């Protein structure tokens, strides 16, 4: 018989639907006679034992709000930055605070990096149940993640708006969409928004083919083009005329998931310059950036986060340990953290969305 106390934290980049998930976990826990405490600012709050009690009042009025009431960070418990020291392995503090708070379970809402950190802590003796969230939709072993639907809607609306101005000025507009390693968001939004070219991390692009696709449109009397580019899309070769200088550090990735992003000029901005030079058509560059992560969640994301949060409490009651609550059609299934940790779900090249794009004549740069 446990203590009936569970902890919860949100880690990695924020996304719409986190508060809906916290609310669902909290409300379902209360109805099952459990109490909930939140750790502030991701795993950093766990190692520093900064907590807040999540009673009914704290959970009220947050369903439709963006961000996370708990705050978040990209800190990893085994590598916490400490000023003037470097990084410290603070897993022992995480264990101490988990035990000191007499938790039955720690619920972690996060993406691929969070799954990895959760798995690391589970090996230290913590019982963790994780919920998959990210606008990137790249967590493995789950049909989807909450946050993705909202971000796709925002990016698709942005593409709609870029159409009218591109059309009026007869320009090529290059729009950068989040996604360093996975192209789900760029492809989904690009298809939904009617982009003419979509460039994805999974399909290295040939800049000659992108140039040709734009010039072909011009020959057909289309005086504008929309090029939707995932942050992590790369050219086939970093040769002359290619925007890429091969600077892999520009992607902000340390290969450990939930990584810090860079504020350096992006490859996409350079691609825009290259396309203007090559096509002779006036080009403009827009990065949607963190607009895609902010603000109110869509109804679909609220519903998904609610389903995952309530199922999480079912799993706690069933005594399940160290699993992710995965989306499985209309239901959920438990997948061991070990299986999820350290992997990312990329777009399969035979995915129906890629097939649909090709059948519409959208250029993918290959
Ligand atoms: O992991 C989600 C994500 O939105 C990526 O698509 C993006 O590259 C990254 O986070 C940027 O995160 P931040 O600027 O918060 O470090």
mmCIF file of C-alpha atoms and ligand atoms in Angstrom:
data_model
loop_
_atom_site.group_PDB
_atom_site.id
_atom_site.type_symbol
_atom_site.label_atom_id
_atom_site.label_comp_id
_atom_site.label_asym_id
_atom_site.label_seq_id
_atom_site.Cartn_x
_atom_site.Cartn_y
_atom_site.Cartn_z
ATOM 1 C CA UNK A 1 0.000 0.000 0.000
ATOM 2 C CA UNK A 2 1.538 3.339 -1.088
ATOM 3 C CA UNK A 3 1.393 6.772 0.469
ATOM 4 C CA UNK A 4 -1.178 8.059 -2.018
ATOM 5 C CA UNK A 5 1.103 10.957 -2.965
ATOM 6 C CA UNK A 6 2.298 11.476 -6.504
ATOM 7 C CA UNK A 7 4.632 14.084 -7.976
ATOM 8 C CA UNK A 8 4.377 15.667 -11.395
ATOM 9 C CA UNK A 9 6.705 17.766 -13.546
ATOM 10 C CA UNK A 10 6.887 19.147 -17.078
ATOM 11 C CA UNK A 11 10.257 19.008 -18.862
ATOM 12 C CA UNK A 12 11.792 19.976 -22.200
ATOM 13 C CA UNK A 13 10.259 22.580 -24.508
ATOM 14 C CA UNK A 14 6.777 23.662 -23.518
ATOM 15 C CA UNK A 15 3.791 22.955 -25.757
ATOM 16 C CA UNK A 16 0.063 23.567 -25.790
ATOM 17 C CA UNK A 17 -1.829 20.990 -23.727
ATOM 18 C CA UNK A 18 0.582 20.667 -20.789
ATOM 19 C CA UNK A 19 -1.853 22.327 -18.390
ATOM 20 C CA UNK A 20 -4.683 20.137 -19.644
ATOM 21 C CA UNK A 21 -2.458 17.137 -18.874
ATOM 22 C CA UNK A 22 -1.547 18.397 -15.383
ATOM 23 C CA UNK A 23 -5.217 19.080 -14.684
ATOM 24 C CA UNK A 24 -6.272 15.607 -15.830
ATOM 25 C CA UNK A 25 -3.624 13.859 -13.733
ATOM 26 C CA UNK A 26 -4.487 16.003 -10.702
ATOM 27 C CA UNK A 27 -8.259 15.744 -10.915
ATOM 28 C CA UNK A 28 -8.263 12.009 -11.591
ATOM 29 C CA UNK A 29 -5.786 11.505 -8.731
ATOM 30 C CA UNK A 30 -7.955 13.486 -6.311
ATOM 31 C CA UNK A 31 -11.022 11.466 -7.261
ATOM 32 C CA UNK A 32 -9.035 8.313 -6.518
ATOM 33 C CA UNK A 33 -8.048 9.639 -3.109
ATOM 34 C CA UNK A 34 -4.479 10.631 -3.998
ATOM 35 C CA UNK A 35 -2.682 13.919 -3.410
ATOM 36 C CA UNK A 36 -0.422 15.577 -5.977
ATOM 37 C CA UNK A 37 2.598 17.847 -5.697
ATOM 38 C CA UNK A 38 4.210 19.594 -8.644
ATOM 39 C CA UNK A 39 7.957 20.092 -9.075
ATOM 40 C CA UNK A 40 8.808 23.463 -10.615
ATOM 41 C CA UNK A 41 10.882 23.969 -13.772
ATOM 42 C CA UNK A 42 11.314 20.378 -14.856
ATOM 43 C CA UNK A 43 13.968 18.077 -13.421
ATOM 44 C CA UNK A 44 15.738 21.087 -11.898
ATOM 45 C CA UNK A 45 12.827 21.515 -9.477
ATOM 46 C CA UNK A 46 13.067 17.832 -8.584
ATOM 47 C CA UNK A 47 16.766 18.004 -7.690
ATOM 48 C CA UNK A 48 16.253 21.293 -5.835
ATOM 49 C CA UNK A 49 13.045 20.077 -4.181
ATOM 50 C CA UNK A 50 11.008 23.098 -5.235
ATOM 51 C CA UNK A 51 7.422 21.967 -4.962
ATOM 52 C CA UNK A 52 3.897 23.277 -5.110
ATOM 53 C CA UNK A 53 0.778 21.536 -3.843
ATOM 54 C CA UNK A 54 -1.689 20.845 -6.653
ATOM 55 C CA UNK A 55 -5.045 20.986 -4.919
ATOM 56 C CA UNK A 56 -8.379 21.577 -6.674
ATOM 57 C CA UNK A 57 -7.922 25.348 -6.619
ATOM 58 C CA UNK A 58 -4.514 25.102 -8.302
ATOM 59 C CA UNK A 59 -6.015 22.965 -11.083
ATOM 60 C CA UNK A 60 -8.950 25.232 -11.726
ATOM 61 C CA UNK A 61 -9.148 27.388 -14.864
ATOM 62 C CA UNK A 62 -6.061 25.970 -16.592
ATOM 63 C CA UNK A 63 -7.570 23.625 -19.199
ATOM 64 C CA UNK A 64 -7.423 26.114 -22.054
ATOM 65 C CA UNK A 65 -4.216 27.915 -21.091
ATOM 66 C CA UNK A 66 -0.914 27.580 -22.954
ATOM 67 C CA UNK A 67 2.503 26.898 -21.427
ATOM 68 C CA UNK A 68 2.785 25.068 -18.134
ATOM 69 C CA UNK A 69 1.794 26.273 -14.675
ATOM 70 C CA UNK A 70 4.765 24.295 -13.326
ATOM 71 C CA UNK A 71 7.382 25.916 -15.539
ATOM 72 C CA UNK A 72 9.827 23.828 -17.525
ATOM 73 C CA UNK A 73 13.512 23.533 -18.364
ATOM 74 C CA UNK A 74 15.781 21.405 -20.479
ATOM 75 C CA UNK A 75 17.923 20.424 -17.480
ATOM 76 C CA UNK A 76 18.996 16.798 -17.278
ATOM 77 C CA UNK A 77 19.392 15.394 -13.741
ATOM 78 C CA UNK A 78 22.747 13.785 -14.585
ATOM 79 C CA UNK A 79 24.120 17.037 -16.067
ATOM 80 C CA UNK A 80 22.755 20.067 -14.193
ATOM 81 C CA UNK A 81 24.610 23.298 -15.012
ATOM 82 C CA UNK A 82 25.985 24.965 -11.884
ATOM 83 C CA UNK A 83 27.483 28.477 -12.175
ATOM 84 C CA UNK A 84 31.297 28.529 -11.842
ATOM 85 C CA UNK A 85 31.364 24.744 -11.528
ATOM 86 C CA UNK A 86 30.199 23.278 -14.831
ATOM 87 C CA UNK A 87 27.700 20.461 -14.730
ATOM 88 C CA UNK A 88 26.941 18.160 -11.828
ATOM 89 C CA UNK A 89 25.322 14.747 -11.647
ATOM 90 C CA UNK A 90 22.370 15.460 -9.371
ATOM 91 C CA UNK A 91 20.604 12.125 -9.655
ATOM 92 C CA UNK A 92 21.271 11.424 -5.962
ATOM 93 C CA UNK A 93 19.330 14.615 -5.064
ATOM 94 C CA UNK A 94 16.477 13.501 -7.296
ATOM 95 C CA UNK A 95 16.353 10.165 -5.467
ATOM 96 C CA UNK A 96 16.592 11.867 -2.069
ATOM 97 C CA UNK A 97 13.743 14.262 -2.856
ATOM 98 C CA UNK A 98 11.566 11.545 -4.366
ATOM 99 C CA UNK A 99 11.998 9.435 -1.232
ATOM 100 C CA UNK A 100 11.848 12.408 1.131
ATOM 101 C CA UNK A 101 8.462 13.420 -0.276
ATOM 102 C CA UNK A 102 7.300 9.788 0.085
ATOM 103 C CA UNK A 103 6.103 9.617 -3.503
ATOM 104 C CA UNK A 104 4.416 6.557 -4.967
ATOM 105 C CA UNK A 105 5.123 7.767 -8.460
ATOM 106 C CA UNK A 106 6.565 10.700 -10.434
ATOM 107 C CA UNK A 107 4.583 11.704 -13.526
ATOM 108 C CA UNK A 108 6.770 13.339 -16.200
ATOM 109 C CA UNK A 109 5.228 15.184 -19.120
ATOM 110 C CA UNK A 110 7.852 15.474 -21.833
ATOM 111 C CA UNK A 111 9.338 14.624 -25.192
ATOM 112 C CA UNK A 112 12.123 12.310 -26.274
ATOM 113 C CA UNK A 113 14.752 13.880 -23.996
ATOM 114 C CA UNK A 114 12.417 13.634 -21.024
ATOM 115 C CA UNK A 115 11.821 9.946 -21.752
ATOM 116 C CA UNK A 116 15.571 9.401 -21.627
ATOM 117 C CA UNK A 117 15.946 11.315 -18.353
ATOM 118 C CA UNK A 118 12.957 9.509 -16.871
ATOM 119 C CA UNK A 119 14.475 6.165 -17.804
ATOM 120 C CA UNK A 120 17.795 7.169 -16.227
ATOM 121 C CA UNK A 121 15.993 8.033 -12.982
ATOM 122 C CA UNK A 122 13.950 4.827 -13.071
ATOM 123 C CA UNK A 123 17.283 2.958 -12.988
ATOM 124 C CA UNK A 124 18.050 4.826 -9.738
ATOM 125 C CA UNK A 125 14.884 3.433 -8.159
ATOM 126 C CA UNK A 126 12.231 6.051 -8.964
ATOM 127 C CA UNK A 127 8.870 4.891 -10.280
ATOM 128 C CA UNK A 128 8.019 7.080 -13.262
ATOM 129 C CA UNK A 129 5.011 7.268 -15.533
ATOM 130 C CA UNK A 130 5.551 9.542 -18.538
ATOM 131 C CA UNK A 131 3.117 11.277 -20.871
ATOM 132 C CA UNK A 132 4.314 12.046 -24.418
ATOM 133 C CA UNK A 133 4.128 15.711 -25.383
ATOM 134 C CA UNK A 134 5.868 17.709 -28.097
ATOM 135 C CA UNK A 135 4.946 19.791 -31.088
ATOM 136 C CA UNK A 136 7.476 17.685 -33.029
ATOM 137 C CA UNK A 137 5.405 14.455 -32.810
ATOM 138 C CA UNK A 138 8.657 12.489 -32.697
ATOM 139 C CA UNK A 139 8.258 10.373 -29.535
ATOM 140 C CA UNK A 140 8.488 6.682 -30.494
ATOM 141 C CA UNK A 141 5.953 3.955 -29.639
ATOM 142 C CA UNK A 142 2.975 6.345 -29.537
ATOM 143 C CA UNK A 143 0.607 7.228 -32.381
ATOM 144 C CA UNK A 144 1.001 10.909 -31.590
ATOM 145 C CA UNK A 145 1.863 13.468 -28.907
ATOM 146 C CA UNK A 146 -0.124 16.350 -27.490
ATOM 147 C CA UNK A 147 0.971 19.791 -28.664
ATOM 148 C CA UNK A 148 1.408 18.609 -32.235
ATOM 149 C CA UNK A 149 -2.143 19.306 -33.399
ATOM 150 C CA UNK A 150 -2.126 22.866 -32.083
ATOM 151 C CA UNK A 151 1.266 23.678 -33.584
ATOM 152 C CA UNK A 152 0.212 22.207 -36.941
ATOM 153 C CA UNK A 153 -2.886 24.416 -36.919
ATOM 154 C CA UNK A 154 -0.844 27.533 -36.146
ATOM 155 C CA UNK A 155 1.732 26.758 -38.848
ATOM 156 C CA UNK A 156 -0.989 25.973 -41.418
ATOM 157 C CA UNK A 157 -2.725 29.266 -40.665
ATOM 158 C CA UNK A 158 0.594 31.082 -41.038
ATOM 159 C CA UNK A 159 1.052 29.483 -44.471
ATOM 160 C CA UNK A 160 -2.474 30.617 -45.427
ATOM 161 C CA UNK A 161 -1.556 34.164 -44.490
ATOM 162 C CA UNK A 162 1.771 34.024 -46.320
ATOM 163 C CA UNK A 163 -0.068 32.947 -49.489
ATOM 164 C CA UNK A 164 -1.949 36.199 -49.879
ATOM 165 C CA UNK A 165 1.084 38.412 -49.431
ATOM 166 C CA UNK A 166 3.301 36.172 -51.607
ATOM 167 C CA UNK A 167 0.628 36.255 -54.311
ATOM 168 C CA UNK A 168 0.188 40.025 -54.151
ATOM 169 C CA UNK A 169 3.922 40.736 -54.444
ATOM 170 C CA UNK A 170 4.764 37.814 -56.760
ATOM 171 C CA UNK A 171 7.347 36.520 -54.315
ATOM 172 C CA UNK A 172 8.804 33.270 -53.110
ATOM 173 C CA UNK A 173 8.215 33.011 -49.370
ATOM 174 C CA UNK A 174 10.338 30.566 -47.459
ATOM 175 C CA UNK A 175 8.742 29.682 -44.132
ATOM 176 C CA UNK A 176 10.708 27.849 -41.472
ATOM 177 C CA UNK A 177 8.749 25.424 -39.310
ATOM 178 C CA UNK A 178 10.048 23.805 -36.115
ATOM 179 C CA UNK A 179 11.525 20.325 -36.221
ATOM 180 C CA UNK A 180 15.268 19.704 -36.040
ATOM 181 C CA UNK A 181 15.218 15.991 -36.674
ATOM 182 C CA UNK A 182 11.642 15.116 -37.590
ATOM 183 C CA UNK A 183 9.535 16.638 -40.342
ATOM 184 C CA UNK A 184 6.038 15.803 -39.062
ATOM 185 C CA UNK A 185 5.140 19.404 -38.334
ATOM 186 C CA UNK A 186 6.518 20.861 -41.580
ATOM 187 C CA UNK A 187 4.871 18.157 -43.673
ATOM 188 C CA UNK A 188 1.515 18.274 -41.881
ATOM 189 C CA UNK A 189 1.325 22.062 -41.934
ATOM 190 C CA UNK A 190 2.744 22.252 -45.441
ATOM 191 C CA UNK A 191 0.087 19.880 -46.772
ATOM 192 C CA UNK A 192 -2.715 21.535 -44.832
ATOM 193 C CA UNK A 193 -1.561 25.005 -45.905
ATOM 194 C CA UNK A 194 -0.945 24.107 -49.569
ATOM 195 C CA UNK A 195 2.814 24.761 -49.694
ATOM 196 C CA UNK A 196 4.399 24.287 -53.130
ATOM 197 C CA UNK A 197 7.698 22.930 -51.836
ATOM 198 C CA UNK A 198 8.193 21.101 -48.509
ATOM 199 C CA UNK A 199 11.696 20.332 -47.263
ATOM 200 C CA UNK A 200 12.149 17.802 -44.482
ATOM 201 C CA UNK A 201 15.031 16.505 -42.345
ATOM 202 C CA UNK A 202 14.240 12.981 -43.562
ATOM 203 C CA UNK A 203 14.711 13.873 -47.258
ATOM 204 C CA UNK A 204 17.964 15.712 -48.069
ATOM 205 C CA UNK A 205 17.117 18.225 -50.781
ATOM 206 C CA UNK A 206 18.792 19.107 -54.051
ATOM 207 C CA UNK A 207 18.724 22.890 -54.387
ATOM 208 C CA UNK A 208 18.654 22.555 -58.194
ATOM 209 C CA UNK A 209 15.378 20.636 -57.906
ATOM 210 C CA UNK A 210 13.909 23.212 -55.526
ATOM 211 C CA UNK A 211 14.936 26.012 -57.912
ATOM 212 C CA UNK A 212 13.434 24.113 -60.827
ATOM 213 C CA UNK A 213 10.138 23.558 -58.993
ATOM 214 C CA UNK A 214 9.785 27.303 -58.407
ATOM 215 C CA UNK A 215 10.737 28.189 -61.986
ATOM 216 C CA UNK A 216 8.283 25.576 -63.284
ATOM 217 C CA UNK A 217 5.494 27.250 -61.378
ATOM 218 C CA UNK A 218 6.483 30.569 -62.909
ATOM 219 C CA UNK A 219 6.391 29.015 -66.396
ATOM 220 C CA UNK A 220 2.856 27.840 -65.625
ATOM 221 C CA UNK A 221 1.865 31.393 -64.785
ATOM 222 C CA UNK A 222 2.054 31.030 -61.002
ATOM 223 C CA UNK A 223 3.804 34.152 -59.882
ATOM 224 C CA UNK A 224 4.446 33.138 -56.304
ATOM 225 C CA UNK A 225 5.616 30.078 -54.393
ATOM 226 C CA UNK A 226 5.514 28.973 -50.768
ATOM 227 C CA UNK A 227 8.431 26.869 -49.564
ATOM 228 C CA UNK A 228 7.835 25.229 -46.154
ATOM 229 C CA UNK A 229 11.116 24.167 -44.581
ATOM 230 C CA UNK A 230 11.662 22.156 -41.407
ATOM 231 C CA UNK A 231 14.450 23.596 -39.238
ATOM 232 C CA UNK A 232 16.518 20.472 -39.724
ATOM 233 C CA UNK A 233 16.127 20.114 -43.510
ATOM 234 C CA UNK A 234 19.558 19.718 -45.113
ATOM 235 C CA UNK A 235 20.855 19.932 -48.665
ATOM 236 C CA UNK A 236 22.139 16.782 -50.304
ATOM 237 C CA UNK A 237 25.574 18.294 -50.756
ATOM 238 C CA UNK A 238 27.106 21.438 -49.315
ATOM 239 C CA UNK A 239 28.343 22.486 -52.738
ATOM 240 C CA UNK A 240 28.437 25.806 -54.539
ATOM 241 C CA UNK A 241 25.137 27.619 -54.395
ATOM 242 C CA UNK A 242 23.935 25.503 -51.534
ATOM 243 C CA UNK A 243 22.973 27.461 -48.438
ATOM 244 C CA UNK A 244 24.582 24.928 -46.163
ATOM 245 C CA UNK A 245 28.083 25.404 -44.861
ATOM 246 C CA UNK A 246 28.034 22.064 -43.092
ATOM 247 C CA UNK A 247 27.908 23.676 -39.640
ATOM 248 C CA UNK A 248 26.216 20.894 -37.732
ATOM 249 C CA UNK A 249 26.370 22.883 -34.505
ATOM 250 C CA UNK A 250 23.785 25.236 -35.950
ATOM 251 C CA UNK A 251 21.077 22.682 -35.214
ATOM 252 C CA UNK A 252 21.433 23.241 -31.476
ATOM 253 C CA UNK A 253 21.464 19.509 -30.868
ATOM 254 C CA UNK A 254 23.727 17.723 -28.425
ATOM 255 C CA UNK A 255 22.135 14.452 -29.381
ATOM 256 C CA UNK A 256 20.635 14.098 -25.944
ATOM 257 C CA UNK A 257 17.113 15.198 -26.756
ATOM 258 C CA UNK A 258 15.194 18.252 -25.537
ATOM 259 C CA UNK A 259 18.313 20.154 -26.458
ATOM 260 C CA UNK A 260 19.017 23.836 -26.379
ATOM 261 C CA UNK A 261 18.286 25.638 -29.582
ATOM 262 C CA UNK A 262 20.677 28.025 -31.236
ATOM 263 C CA UNK A 263 20.070 31.718 -31.881
ATOM 264 C CA UNK A 264 22.461 31.727 -34.825
ATOM 265 C CA UNK A 265 21.065 32.593 -38.272
ATOM 266 C CA UNK A 266 19.387 29.486 -39.569
ATOM 267 C CA UNK A 267 20.163 27.535 -42.684
ATOM 268 C CA UNK A 268 16.682 28.397 -43.893
ATOM 269 C CA UNK A 269 17.523 32.114 -44.057
ATOM 270 C CA UNK A 270 20.522 31.242 -46.205
ATOM 271 C CA UNK A 271 18.346 29.008 -48.360
ATOM 272 C CA UNK A 272 16.026 31.965 -48.988
ATOM 273 C CA UNK A 273 18.979 34.045 -50.220
ATOM 274 C CA UNK A 274 20.157 31.205 -52.444
ATOM 275 C CA UNK A 275 16.695 30.719 -53.969
ATOM 276 C CA UNK A 276 16.327 34.429 -54.724
ATOM 277 C CA UNK A 277 19.716 34.407 -56.440
ATOM 278 C CA UNK A 278 18.977 31.244 -58.403
ATOM 279 C CA UNK A 279 15.392 31.992 -59.482
ATOM 280 C CA UNK A 280 15.724 35.738 -59.941
ATOM 281 C CA UNK A 281 12.409 36.048 -58.063
ATOM 282 C CA UNK A 282 12.126 38.304 -55.055
ATOM 283 C CA UNK A 283 12.201 36.086 -51.942
ATOM 284 C CA UNK A 284 11.345 36.607 -48.293
ATOM 285 C CA UNK A 285 12.046 34.503 -45.216
ATOM 286 C CA UNK A 286 9.771 33.974 -42.212
ATOM 287 C CA UNK A 287 10.619 31.810 -39.185
ATOM 288 C CA UNK A 288 7.517 30.866 -37.220
ATOM 289 C CA UNK A 289 9.668 29.957 -34.213
ATOM 290 C CA UNK A 290 8.100 29.829 -30.787
ATOM 291 C CA UNK A 291 4.742 31.127 -32.023
ATOM 292 C CA UNK A 292 4.159 27.452 -32.803
ATOM 293 C CA UNK A 293 4.560 26.476 -29.163
ATOM 294 C CA UNK A 294 2.678 29.264 -27.420
ATOM 295 C CA UNK A 295 -0.941 29.944 -26.668
ATOM 296 C CA UNK A 296 -4.131 28.036 -26.165
ATOM 297 C CA UNK A 297 -4.246 24.321 -27.074
ATOM 298 C CA UNK A 298 -6.603 23.018 -29.760
ATOM 299 C CA UNK A 299 -9.619 20.968 -28.681
ATOM 300 C CA UNK A 300 -7.865 17.839 -30.001
ATOM 301 C CA UNK A 301 -4.787 18.479 -27.822
ATOM 302 C CA UNK A 302 -6.891 19.207 -24.733
ATOM 303 C CA UNK A 303 -8.740 15.964 -25.297
ATOM 304 C CA UNK A 304 -5.566 13.962 -25.901
ATOM 305 C CA UNK A 305 -3.799 15.362 -22.821
ATOM 306 C CA UNK A 306 -6.920 14.648 -20.777
ATOM 307 C CA UNK A 307 -7.099 11.032 -22.003
ATOM 308 C CA UNK A 308 -3.405 10.465 -21.264
ATOM 309 C CA UNK A 309 -3.607 12.126 -17.846
ATOM 310 C CA UNK A 310 -6.589 10.130 -16.668
ATOM 311 C CA UNK A 311 -5.120 6.882 -18.024
ATOM 312 C CA UNK A 312 -1.924 7.679 -16.137
ATOM 313 C CA UNK A 313 -3.852 7.524 -12.870
ATOM 314 C CA UNK A 314 -5.405 4.186 -13.935
ATOM 315 C CA UNK A 315 -1.859 2.899 -14.380
ATOM 316 C CA UNK A 316 -0.795 4.230 -10.958
ATOM 317 C CA UNK A 317 -3.770 2.432 -9.405
ATOM 318 C CA UNK A 318 -2.867 -0.752 -11.265
ATOM 319 C CA UNK A 319 0.647 -0.516 -9.825
ATOM 320 C CA UNK A 320 2.344 -0.123 -13.196
ATOM 321 C CA UNK A 321 5.938 1.090 -13.045
ATOM 322 C CA UNK A 322 8.269 2.933 -15.395
ATOM 323 C CA UNK A 323 6.071 3.179 -18.437
ATOM 324 C CA UNK A 324 4.982 5.796 -20.941
ATOM 325 C CA UNK A 325 1.249 6.172 -21.532
ATOM 326 C CA UNK A 326 1.214 5.804 -25.322
ATOM 327 C CA UNK A 327 -1.587 6.786 -27.672
ATOM 328 C CA UNK A 328 -2.962 3.701 -29.394
ATOM 329 C CA UNK A 329 -5.855 4.605 -31.693
ATOM 330 C CA UNK A 330 -8.759 5.751 -29.535
ATOM 331 C CA UNK A 331 -7.198 4.097 -26.507
ATOM 332 C CA UNK A 332 -3.884 4.034 -24.689
ATOM 333 C CA UNK A 333 -1.270 1.400 -23.991
ATOM 334 C CA UNK A 334 1.650 1.170 -21.572
ATOM 335 C CA UNK A 335 5.108 1.039 -23.168
ATOM 336 C CA UNK A 336 8.198 0.522 -21.011
ATOM 337 C CA UNK A 337 10.441 3.572 -20.661
ATOM 338 C CA UNK A 338 13.361 1.362 -21.595
ATOM 339 C CA UNK A 339 11.823 0.794 -24.999
ATOM 340 C CA UNK A 340 11.068 4.485 -25.578
ATOM 341 C CA UNK A 341 14.267 6.064 -24.221
ATOM 342 C CA UNK A 342 16.938 7.255 -26.627
ATOM 343 C CA UNK A 343 14.878 6.965 -29.786
ATOM 344 C CA UNK A 344 13.013 9.373 -32.024
ATOM 345 C CA UNK A 345 10.134 8.699 -34.391
ATOM 346 C CA UNK A 346 11.080 10.118 -37.781
ATOM 347 C CA UNK A 347 8.793 10.297 -40.797
ATOM 348 C CA UNK A 348 8.961 6.992 -42.673
ATOM 349 C CA UNK A 349 9.666 7.682 -46.334
ATOM 350 C CA UNK A 350 6.652 5.599 -47.349
ATOM 351 C CA UNK A 351 4.318 7.474 -45.004
ATOM 352 C CA UNK A 352 0.892 8.273 -46.529
ATOM 353 C CA UNK A 353 1.470 12.020 -45.991
ATOM 354 C CA UNK A 354 4.610 11.868 -48.134
ATOM 355 C CA UNK A 355 2.707 9.899 -50.753
ATOM 356 C CA UNK A 356 -0.096 12.489 -50.706
ATOM 357 C CA UNK A 357 2.408 15.315 -51.171
ATOM 358 C CA UNK A 358 3.984 13.591 -54.167
ATOM 359 C CA UNK A 359 0.594 12.879 -55.725
ATOM 360 C CA UNK A 360 -0.242 16.574 -55.503
ATOM 361 C CA UNK A 361 2.997 17.501 -57.263
ATOM 362 C CA UNK A 362 4.475 19.175 -54.188
ATOM 363 C CA UNK A 363 8.256 19.279 -54.571
ATOM 364 C CA UNK A 364 10.136 17.575 -51.740
ATOM 365 C CA UNK A 365 13.543 18.483 -53.111
ATOM 366 C CA UNK A 366 14.524 14.949 -54.184
HETATM 367 O O1 LIG B 1 11.489 20.023 -29.132
HETATM 368 C C1 LIG B 1 10.545 20.922 -29.591
HETATM 369 C C2 LIG B 1 11.162 22.071 -30.290
HETATM 370 O O2 LIG B 1 10.071 22.878 -30.482
HETATM 371 C C3 LIG B 1 11.905 21.875 -31.615
HETATM 372 O O3 LIG B 1 11.118 21.689 -32.733
HETATM 373 C C4 LIG B 1 12.703 23.144 -31.702
HETATM 374 O O4 LIG B 1 13.752 23.028 -32.562
HETATM 375 C C5 LIG B 1 13.138 23.314 -30.292
HETATM 376 O O5 LIG B 1 12.105 22.758 -29.505
HETATM 377 C C6 LIG B 1 13.444 24.727 -29.883
HETATM 378 O O6 LIG B 1 13.440 24.808 -28.499
HETATM 379 P P1 LIG B 1 13.988 25.957 -27.544
HETATM 380 O O7 LIG B 1 14.170 27.181 -28.357
HETATM 381 O O8 LIG B 1 12.954 26.110 -26.505
HETATM 382 O O9 LIG B 1 15.238 25.436 -26.957
#
